[in-house]
Tab-separated table of C-alpha atoms in Angstrom:
chain	number	residue	atom	x	y	z
A	1	UNK	CA	-62.789	94.882	-1.752
A	2	UNK	CA	-66.293	93.083	-1.796
A	3	UNK	CA	-67.763	96.731	-0.985
A	4	UNK	CA	-66.009	98.414	-3.931
A	5	UNK	CA	-67.543	95.772	-6.536
A	6	UNK	CA	-71.038	96.271	-5.282
A	7	UNK	CA	-70.488	100.110	-5.622
A	8	UNK	CA	-69.507	99.704	-9.144
A	9	UNK	CA	-72.334	97.391	-9.949
A	10	UNK	CA	-75.274	100.089	-8.848
A	11	UNK	CA	-73.660	102.708	-10.407
A	12	UNK	CA	-74.170	100.660	-13.792
A	13	UNK	CA	-77.449	99.927	-12.881
A	14	UNK	CA	-78.402	103.584	-12.563
A	15	UNK	CA	-76.977	104.417	-15.573
A	16	UNK	CA	-78.533	102.292	-17.469
A	17	UNK	CA	-81.905	103.061	-16.274
A	18	UNK	CA	-81.687	106.579	-17.085
A	19	UNK	CA	-80.732	106.244	-20.502
A	20	UNK	CA	-83.840	103.792	-20.921
A	21	UNK	CA	-85.914	106.989	-19.711
A	22	UNK	CA	-84.512	109.699	-21.963
A	23	UNK	CA	-85.314	107.191	-25.255
A	24	UNK	CA	-88.481	106.510	-24.324
A	25	UNK	CA	-89.494	110.357	-23.831
A	26	UNK	CA	-87.669	111.163	-27.728
A	27	UNK	CA	-89.747	108.416	-29.054
A	28	UNK	CA	-92.801	110.023	-27.738
A	29	UNK	CA	-91.975	113.100	-28.769
A	30	UNK	CA	-90.456	112.298	-32.404
A	31	UNK	CA	-91.977	109.103	-34.126
A	32	UNK	CA	-90.142	109.361	-37.021
A	33	UNK	CA	-86.618	109.270	-35.941
A	34	UNK	CA	-85.112	112.418	-35.275
A	35	UNK	CA	-82.330	113.245	-33.180
A	36	UNK	CA	-81.473	116.113	-31.102
A	37	UNK	CA	-78.387	117.360	-29.479
A	38	UNK	CA	-76.671	115.263	-26.787
A	39	UNK	CA	-77.723	116.770	-23.425
A	40	UNK	CA	-75.553	117.456	-20.721
A	41	UNK	CA	-74.198	114.410	-18.568
A	42	UNK	CA	-76.257	113.892	-15.733
A	43	UNK	CA	-75.477	113.572	-12.033
A	44	UNK	CA	-74.230	110.478	-10.498
A	45	UNK	CA	-77.046	108.637	-9.024
A	46	UNK	CA	-77.275	107.740	-5.174
A	47	UNK	CA	-75.167	104.396	-4.516
A	48	UNK	CA	-77.454	101.425	-4.883
A	49	UNK	CA	-78.078	99.188	-2.083
A	50	UNK	CA	-75.307	96.614	-1.282
A	51	UNK	CA	-75.939	93.323	-2.972
A	52	UNK	CA	-76.178	89.851	-1.447
A	53	UNK	CA	-73.143	87.964	-0.869
A	54	UNK	CA	-71.466	86.097	-3.338
A	55	UNK	CA	-71.037	82.190	-3.278
A	56	UNK	CA	-68.165	81.051	-1.683
A	57	UNK	CA	-65.302	80.787	-4.259
A	58	UNK	CA	-63.454	77.125	-4.767
A	59	UNK	CA	-60.463	76.476	-2.724
A	60	UNK	CA	-57.473	77.813	-4.330
A	61	UNK	CA	-54.178	75.256	-4.905
A	62	UNK	CA	-52.306	74.404	-1.964
A	63	UNK	CA	-49.289	77.085	-1.091
A	64	UNK	CA	-45.686	75.988	-0.806
A	65	UNK	CA	-44.708	74.635	2.532
A	66	UNK	CA	-43.024	77.036	4.460
A	67	UNK	CA	-39.298	76.287	5.958
A	68	UNK	CA	-39.090	73.941	9.258
A	69	UNK	CA	-39.191	76.405	12.031
A	70	UNK	CA	-36.213	76.549	15.095
A	71	UNK	CA	-36.341	73.405	17.368
A	72	UNK	CA	-38.404	74.205	20.324
A	73	UNK	CA	-36.989	73.798	23.353
A	74	UNK	CA	-36.193	70.670	25.318
A	75	UNK	CA	-39.296	69.542	27.310
A	76	UNK	CA	-39.188	68.296	31.100
A	77	UNK	CA	-38.240	64.923	31.569
A	78	UNK	CA	-40.961	62.277	31.776
A	79	UNK	CA	-41.870	60.267	34.892
A	80	UNK	CA	-40.103	56.979	35.211
A	81	UNK	CA	-41.887	53.998	33.447
A	82	UNK	CA	-43.013	50.967	35.521
A	83	UNK	CA	-40.607	48.096	35.772
A	84	UNK	CA	-40.400	45.764	32.691
A	85	UNK	CA	-41.096	42.255	32.850
A	86	UNK	CA	-37.931	40.166	34.458
A	87	UNK	CA	-35.605	39.083	31.242
A	88	UNK	CA	-34.843	35.256	30.278
A	89	UNK	CA	-31.998	34.178	32.289
A	90	UNK	CA	-28.865	34.196	30.246
A	91	UNK	CA	-26.438	31.239	29.933
A	92	UNK	CA	-23.719	30.371	32.102
A	93	UNK	CA	-20.691	31.894	31.665
A	94	UNK	CA	-17.082	30.047	31.039
A	95	UNK	CA	-15.311	28.641	34.153
A	96	UNK	CA	-13.135	31.281	35.659
A	97	UNK	CA	-9.604	30.541	36.162
A	98	UNK	CA	-8.751	28.602	39.340
A	99	UNK	CA	-7.840	31.066	42.306
A	100	UNK	CA	-4.971	31.169	44.124
A	101	UNK	CA	-4.155	28.946	47.139
A	102	UNK	CA	-5.217	30.209	50.277
A	103	UNK	CA	-2.245	31.141	52.714
A	104	UNK	CA	-3.741	28.836	55.421
A	105	UNK	CA	-5.222	25.579	55.944
A	106	UNK	CA	-8.855	25.828	57.396
A	107	UNK	CA	-9.504	23.394	59.928
A	108	UNK	CA	-10.376	20.054	59.424
A	109	UNK	CA	-13.724	19.154	59.231
A	110	UNK	CA	-15.790	16.529	61.167
A	111	UNK	CA	-15.747	12.929	60.094
A	112	UNK	CA	-18.950	11.938	58.340
A	113	UNK	CA	-20.766	9.000	58.942
A	114	UNK	CA	-19.731	5.419	57.888
A	115	UNK	CA	-21.004	4.510	54.290
A	116	UNK	CA	-22.855	1.243	53.577
A	117	UNK	CA	-20.240	-1.447	53.025
A	118	UNK	CA	-20.077	-2.523	49.335
A	119	UNK	CA	-21.111	-6.219	47.933
A	120	UNK	CA	-18.775	-8.640	47.617
A	121	UNK	CA	-16.726	-8.458	44.553
A	122	UNK	CA	-16.728	-11.446	41.904
A	123	UNK	CA	-14.395	-14.308	42.914
A	124	UNK	CA	-10.776	-13.665	41.008
A	125	UNK	CA	-8.942	-15.890	38.599
A	126	UNK	CA	-7.404	-18.825	40.118
A	127	UNK	CA	-3.777	-17.949	41.020
A	128	UNK	CA	-0.681	-19.675	39.454
A	129	UNK	CA	0.533	-22.981	40.816
A	130	UNK	CA	3.280	-22.491	44.006
A	131	UNK	CA	6.688	-23.664	43.418
A	132	UNK	CA	7.620	-26.791	44.639
A	133	UNK	CA	8.377	-27.499	48.238
A	134	UNK	CA	11.791	-28.446	49.209
A	135	UNK	CA	12.182	-32.101	50.112
A	136	UNK	CA	11.621	-33.506	53.409
A	137	UNK	CA	13.959	-35.373	55.603
A	138	UNK	CA	14.319	-39.170	55.011
A	139	UNK	CA	11.550	-41.066	57.072
A	140	UNK	CA	12.725	-43.750	59.477
A	141	UNK	CA	13.817	-47.275	57.496
A	142	UNK	CA	10.991	-49.716	57.074
A	143	UNK	CA	10.795	-53.434	58.112
A	144	UNK	CA	12.747	-55.839	55.428
A	145	UNK	CA	9.890	-56.964	53.486
A	146	UNK	CA	9.134	-60.731	52.126
A	147	UNK	CA	10.999	-62.098	49.161
A	148	UNK	CA	9.093	-61.129	45.980
A	149	UNK	CA	8.658	-63.744	43.150
A	150	UNK	CA	11.172	-64.406	40.610
A	151	UNK	CA	10.807	-61.761	37.288
A	152	UNK	CA	10.893	-63.073	33.764
A	153	UNK	CA	14.218	-62.956	32.136
A	154	UNK	CA	15.075	-59.901	30.568
A	155	UNK	CA	16.207	-59.301	26.974
A	156	UNK	CA	20.291	-59.451	25.915
A	157	UNK	CA	21.948	-56.005	26.689
A	158	UNK	CA	24.423	-53.752	24.833
A	159	UNK	CA	27.876	-55.274	24.381
A	160	UNK	CA	29.982	-53.907	27.035
A	161	UNK	CA	32.847	-51.734	26.941
A	162	UNK	CA	36.196	-52.950	24.857
A	163	UNK	CA	38.815	-54.758	27.834
A	164	UNK	CA	42.571	-53.917	28.266
A	165	UNK	CA	44.679	-54.819	25.740
A	166	UNK	CA	46.857	-58.231	25.956
A	167	UNK	CA	50.394	-59.104	26.199
A	168	UNK	CA	52.139	-57.968	23.057
A	169	UNK	CA	52.949	-61.165	20.912
A	170	UNK	CA	56.494	-62.011	19.630
A	171	UNK	CA	58.069	-60.673	16.362
A	172	UNK	CA	56.815	-62.619	13.067
A	173	UNK	CA	59.540	-63.602	10.534
A	174	UNK	CA	60.652	-60.837	8.062
A	175	UNK	CA	58.467	-61.097	4.370
A	176	UNK	CA	60.018	-61.331	1.009
A	177	UNK	CA	60.758	-58.046	-1.180
A	178	UNK	CA	57.822	-57.227	-3.443
A	179	UNK	CA	58.055	-56.426	-7.075
A	180	UNK	CA	59.124	-52.684	-8.164
A	181	UNK	CA	56.077	-50.966	-9.539
A	182	UNK	CA	55.451	-48.510	-12.792
A	183	UNK	CA	57.078	-45.202	-13.010
A	184	UNK	CA	54.937	-41.938	-12.243
A	185	UNK	CA	54.027	-39.188	-14.759
A	186	UNK	CA	56.372	-36.000	-14.486
A	187	UNK	CA	54.525	-33.155	-12.842
A	188	UNK	CA	55.565	-29.480	-13.921
A	189	UNK	CA	54.778	-26.400	-11.333
A	190	UNK	CA	52.073	-24.164	-13.051
A	191	UNK	CA	52.572	-20.271	-13.934
A	192	UNK	CA	50.403	-19.192	-10.897
A	193	UNK	CA	51.167	-20.829	-7.736
A	194	UNK	CA	49.432	-17.742	-6.081
A	195	UNK	CA	47.249	-14.763	-6.981
A	196	UNK	CA	48.404	-11.588	-8.339
A	197	UNK	CA	45.690	-8.671	-8.445
A	198	UNK	CA	45.398	-5.040	-7.352
A	199	UNK	CA	42.531	-2.544	-6.780
A	200	UNK	CA	42.504	1.092	-7.333
A	201	UNK	CA	39.422	3.117	-5.716
A	202	UNK	CA	38.210	6.853	-5.347
A	203	UNK	CA	35.393	8.386	-3.220
A	204	UNK	CA	33.151	10.276	-5.559
A	205	UNK	CA	35.454	11.142	-8.505
A	206	UNK	CA	32.650	13.148	-10.308
A	207	UNK	CA	35.158	13.884	-13.231
A	208	UNK	CA	33.291	16.232	-15.845
A	209	UNK	CA	36.132	15.219	-18.470
A	210	UNK	CA	34.237	14.661	-21.739
A	211	UNK	CA	37.251	13.167	-23.631
A	212	UNK	CA	40.894	11.316	-22.551
A	213	UNK	CA	42.157	9.659	-19.329
A	214	UNK	CA	39.845	9.431	-16.411
A	215	UNK	CA	41.920	7.381	-13.975
A	216	UNK	CA	44.708	4.693	-14.041
A	217	UNK	CA	46.487	1.864	-11.913
A	218	UNK	CA	49.641	0.670	-12.116
A	219	UNK	CA	50.529	-3.412	-11.727
A	220	UNK	CA	53.551	-5.381	-11.804
A	221	UNK	CA	52.686	-8.420	-14.252
A	222	UNK	CA	54.789	-11.314	-13.046
A	223	UNK	CA	54.821	-13.772	-16.143
A	224	UNK	CA	55.334	-13.063	-19.833
A	225	UNK	CA	52.445	-16.043	-20.644
A	226	UNK	CA	49.464	-14.735	-18.657
A	227	UNK	CA	46.485	-12.660	-19.150
A	228	UNK	CA	44.864	-9.530	-17.326
A	229	UNK	CA	41.724	-9.382	-16.072
A	230	UNK	CA	40.403	-6.038	-15.725
A	231	UNK	CA	36.961	-4.332	-15.002
A	232	UNK	CA	35.452	-0.901	-14.118
A	233	UNK	CA	32.675	-0.200	-11.910
A	234	UNK	CA	31.170	3.290	-10.977
A	235	UNK	CA	28.664	5.803	-12.147
A	236	UNK	CA	28.578	6.783	-15.832
A	237	UNK	CA	26.205	9.394	-17.469
A	238	UNK	CA	25.406	11.413	-20.426
A	239	UNK	CA	23.607	14.104	-20.221
A	240	UNK	CA	20.953	16.555	-22.191
A	241	UNK	CA	20.885	15.431	-25.572
A	242	UNK	CA	19.132	13.395	-28.260
A	243	UNK	CA	20.349	10.354	-29.966
A	244	UNK	CA	23.556	10.683	-28.193
A	245	UNK	CA	26.837	8.398	-27.050
A	246	UNK	CA	29.797	8.267	-25.092
A	247	UNK	CA	32.231	5.293	-24.956
A	248	UNK	CA	34.471	4.260	-21.645
A	249	UNK	CA	37.612	1.845	-22.531
A	250	UNK	CA	40.866	0.368	-21.090
A	251	UNK	CA	44.197	0.987	-22.199
A	252	UNK	CA	47.398	-1.327	-21.358
A	253	UNK	CA	50.592	1.347	-21.040
A	254	UNK	CA	48.704	3.620	-23.633
A	255	UNK	CA	47.367	1.153	-25.655
A	256	UNK	CA	43.943	-0.512	-26.227
A	257	UNK	CA	43.670	-4.212	-25.937
A	258	UNK	CA	44.441	-6.156	-29.432
A	259	UNK	CA	44.215	-9.469	-27.792
A	260	UNK	CA	41.421	-10.677	-28.428
A	261	UNK	CA	39.673	-7.114	-28.974
A	262	UNK	CA	39.358	-3.691	-26.926
A	263	UNK	CA	37.778	-3.739	-23.264
A	264	UNK	CA	34.965	-1.145	-23.725
A	265	UNK	CA	31.325	0.159	-22.928
A	266	UNK	CA	29.159	2.517	-24.172
A	267	UNK	CA	26.022	4.709	-22.866
A	268	UNK	CA	23.459	5.682	-25.787
A	269	UNK	CA	20.091	7.695	-24.944
A	270	UNK	CA	17.865	8.126	-27.714
A	271	UNK	CA	15.659	11.083	-26.024
A	272	UNK	CA	17.266	12.743	-23.111
A	273	UNK	CA	16.946	16.749	-23.586
A	274	UNK	CA	15.576	17.100	-20.065
A	275	UNK	CA	17.401	13.935	-18.742
A	276	UNK	CA	20.477	13.472	-16.210
A	277	UNK	CA	20.450	9.556	-15.784
A	278	UNK	CA	23.283	8.526	-13.331
A	279	UNK	CA	23.738	4.846	-13.054
A	280	UNK	CA	26.253	2.386	-11.743
A	281	UNK	CA	27.532	0.552	-14.857
A	282	UNK	CA	30.231	-2.269	-14.984
A	283	UNK	CA	32.957	-3.017	-17.735
A	284	UNK	CA	34.784	-6.147	-17.659
A	285	UNK	CA	37.165	-8.140	-19.749
A	286	UNK	CA	40.874	-9.722	-20.576
A	287	UNK	CA	43.868	-9.073	-22.408
A	288	UNK	CA	46.594	-11.399	-23.686
A	289	UNK	CA	49.779	-10.831	-24.676
A	290	UNK	CA	50.969	-8.204	-22.334
A	291	UNK	CA	54.367	-8.584	-21.361
A	292	UNK	CA	55.499	-8.834	-18.034
A	293	UNK	CA	56.762	-6.243	-15.602
A	294	UNK	CA	55.245	-2.571	-14.814
A	295	UNK	CA	51.671	-2.302	-16.982
A	296	UNK	CA	50.004	0.917	-16.637
A	297	UNK	CA	46.029	0.212	-16.716
A	298	UNK	CA	44.165	3.328	-17.777
A	299	UNK	CA	40.531	3.906	-17.874
A	300	UNK	CA	39.274	6.629	-20.749
A	301	UNK	CA	36.225	8.298	-21.797
A	302	UNK	CA	35.491	9.644	-25.649
A	303	UNK	CA	32.977	9.701	-28.552
A	304	UNK	CA	31.190	6.773	-30.395
A	305	UNK	CA	32.180	6.869	-33.674
A	306	UNK	CA	29.353	8.549	-35.846
A	307	UNK	CA	27.547	10.357	-32.986
A	308	UNK	CA	29.621	13.445	-32.694
A	309	UNK	CA	29.965	14.969	-29.219
A	310	UNK	CA	28.073	14.532	-26.095
A	311	UNK	CA	28.199	15.408	-22.356
A	312	UNK	CA	30.014	12.885	-20.033
A	313	UNK	CA	30.177	12.198	-16.372
A	314	UNK	CA	32.283	9.689	-14.584
A	315	UNK	CA	32.147	8.635	-11.058
A	316	UNK	CA	29.599	10.886	-9.480
A	317	UNK	CA	28.702	10.858	-5.825
A	318	UNK	CA	30.025	7.175	-5.523
A	319	UNK	CA	33.051	4.830	-4.975
A	320	UNK	CA	34.629	4.294	-8.516
A	321	UNK	CA	36.819	1.091	-8.903
A	322	UNK	CA	39.410	-0.265	-11.396
A	323	UNK	CA	40.201	-4.194	-10.877
A	324	UNK	CA	43.385	-5.623	-12.040
A	325	UNK	CA	44.209	-9.315	-12.135
A	326	UNK	CA	46.999	-11.492	-13.323
A	327	UNK	CA	45.438	-14.949	-14.518
A	328	UNK	CA	46.568	-17.992	-16.520
A	329	UNK	CA	46.420	-17.784	-20.098
A	330	UNK	CA	43.041	-19.402	-21.699
A	331	UNK	CA	42.719	-22.474	-23.387
A	332	UNK	CA	43.204	-23.001	-26.811
């Protein structure tokens, strides 16, 4: 490529030199601007001498990296390196599980040399006193001693025991009859010379009734001018309501007491939508003007006047009792 460029440069140089010579000759022959017909083209001049080498061109931009070649064949194994310095000893491992006992006991070892005797221990605490010994045999009787001096007179001793009774005396003369005393007041037998009572009981009654008879207890009244003492004890409750009320009361042969007043009790709850308060409660009283004979004492549940309906329960998870007793009539 470089040789071709040099050749072209030599040709151009020769052509330019030939043109300059022809113009000079024409100017000499025709100084006042005259033009002849063009001559025939000359022959190509001889090639010029090669030009000097041009300066090195600037480095071209880096080419795109070629793709990675195929991996070469594995090299031969290197020689073994020298041994490294010893590592730090590791911690002791956890103790291994005890091994099984050997089949045969080994021979007894020879006795070791005696150890140095230990020092005497501190003195022990004093022991408890021993039991009293048995009494010894009586010694031989000693000689009689000299008579001692007379002692002082002692204080008077306590009275002695009563002596035996004397001989019975003769019967005395009969006395005169005394005056008659005043007459005593008449005494009447009371109406209750003994107790007359009865108790009826039920375990875990759990009666869900909201109105009507819960339980009753039959009783025999002996006298007509006596009163009946009754009471109830057991669990009562109302449930899931606000400003609600329930009434429990006694009847005698189906009628509430009118002498003097009904025997009843109520349970009221102001706020209890989420409450279920089960409590043991007691209702007690006396009723007069009940004739003698068979009496059915009933215990009932109902609504409180002016408070509408409420959910009641009687006798949950406990023993319920109706007690009936005949007692003397009250004082005026």
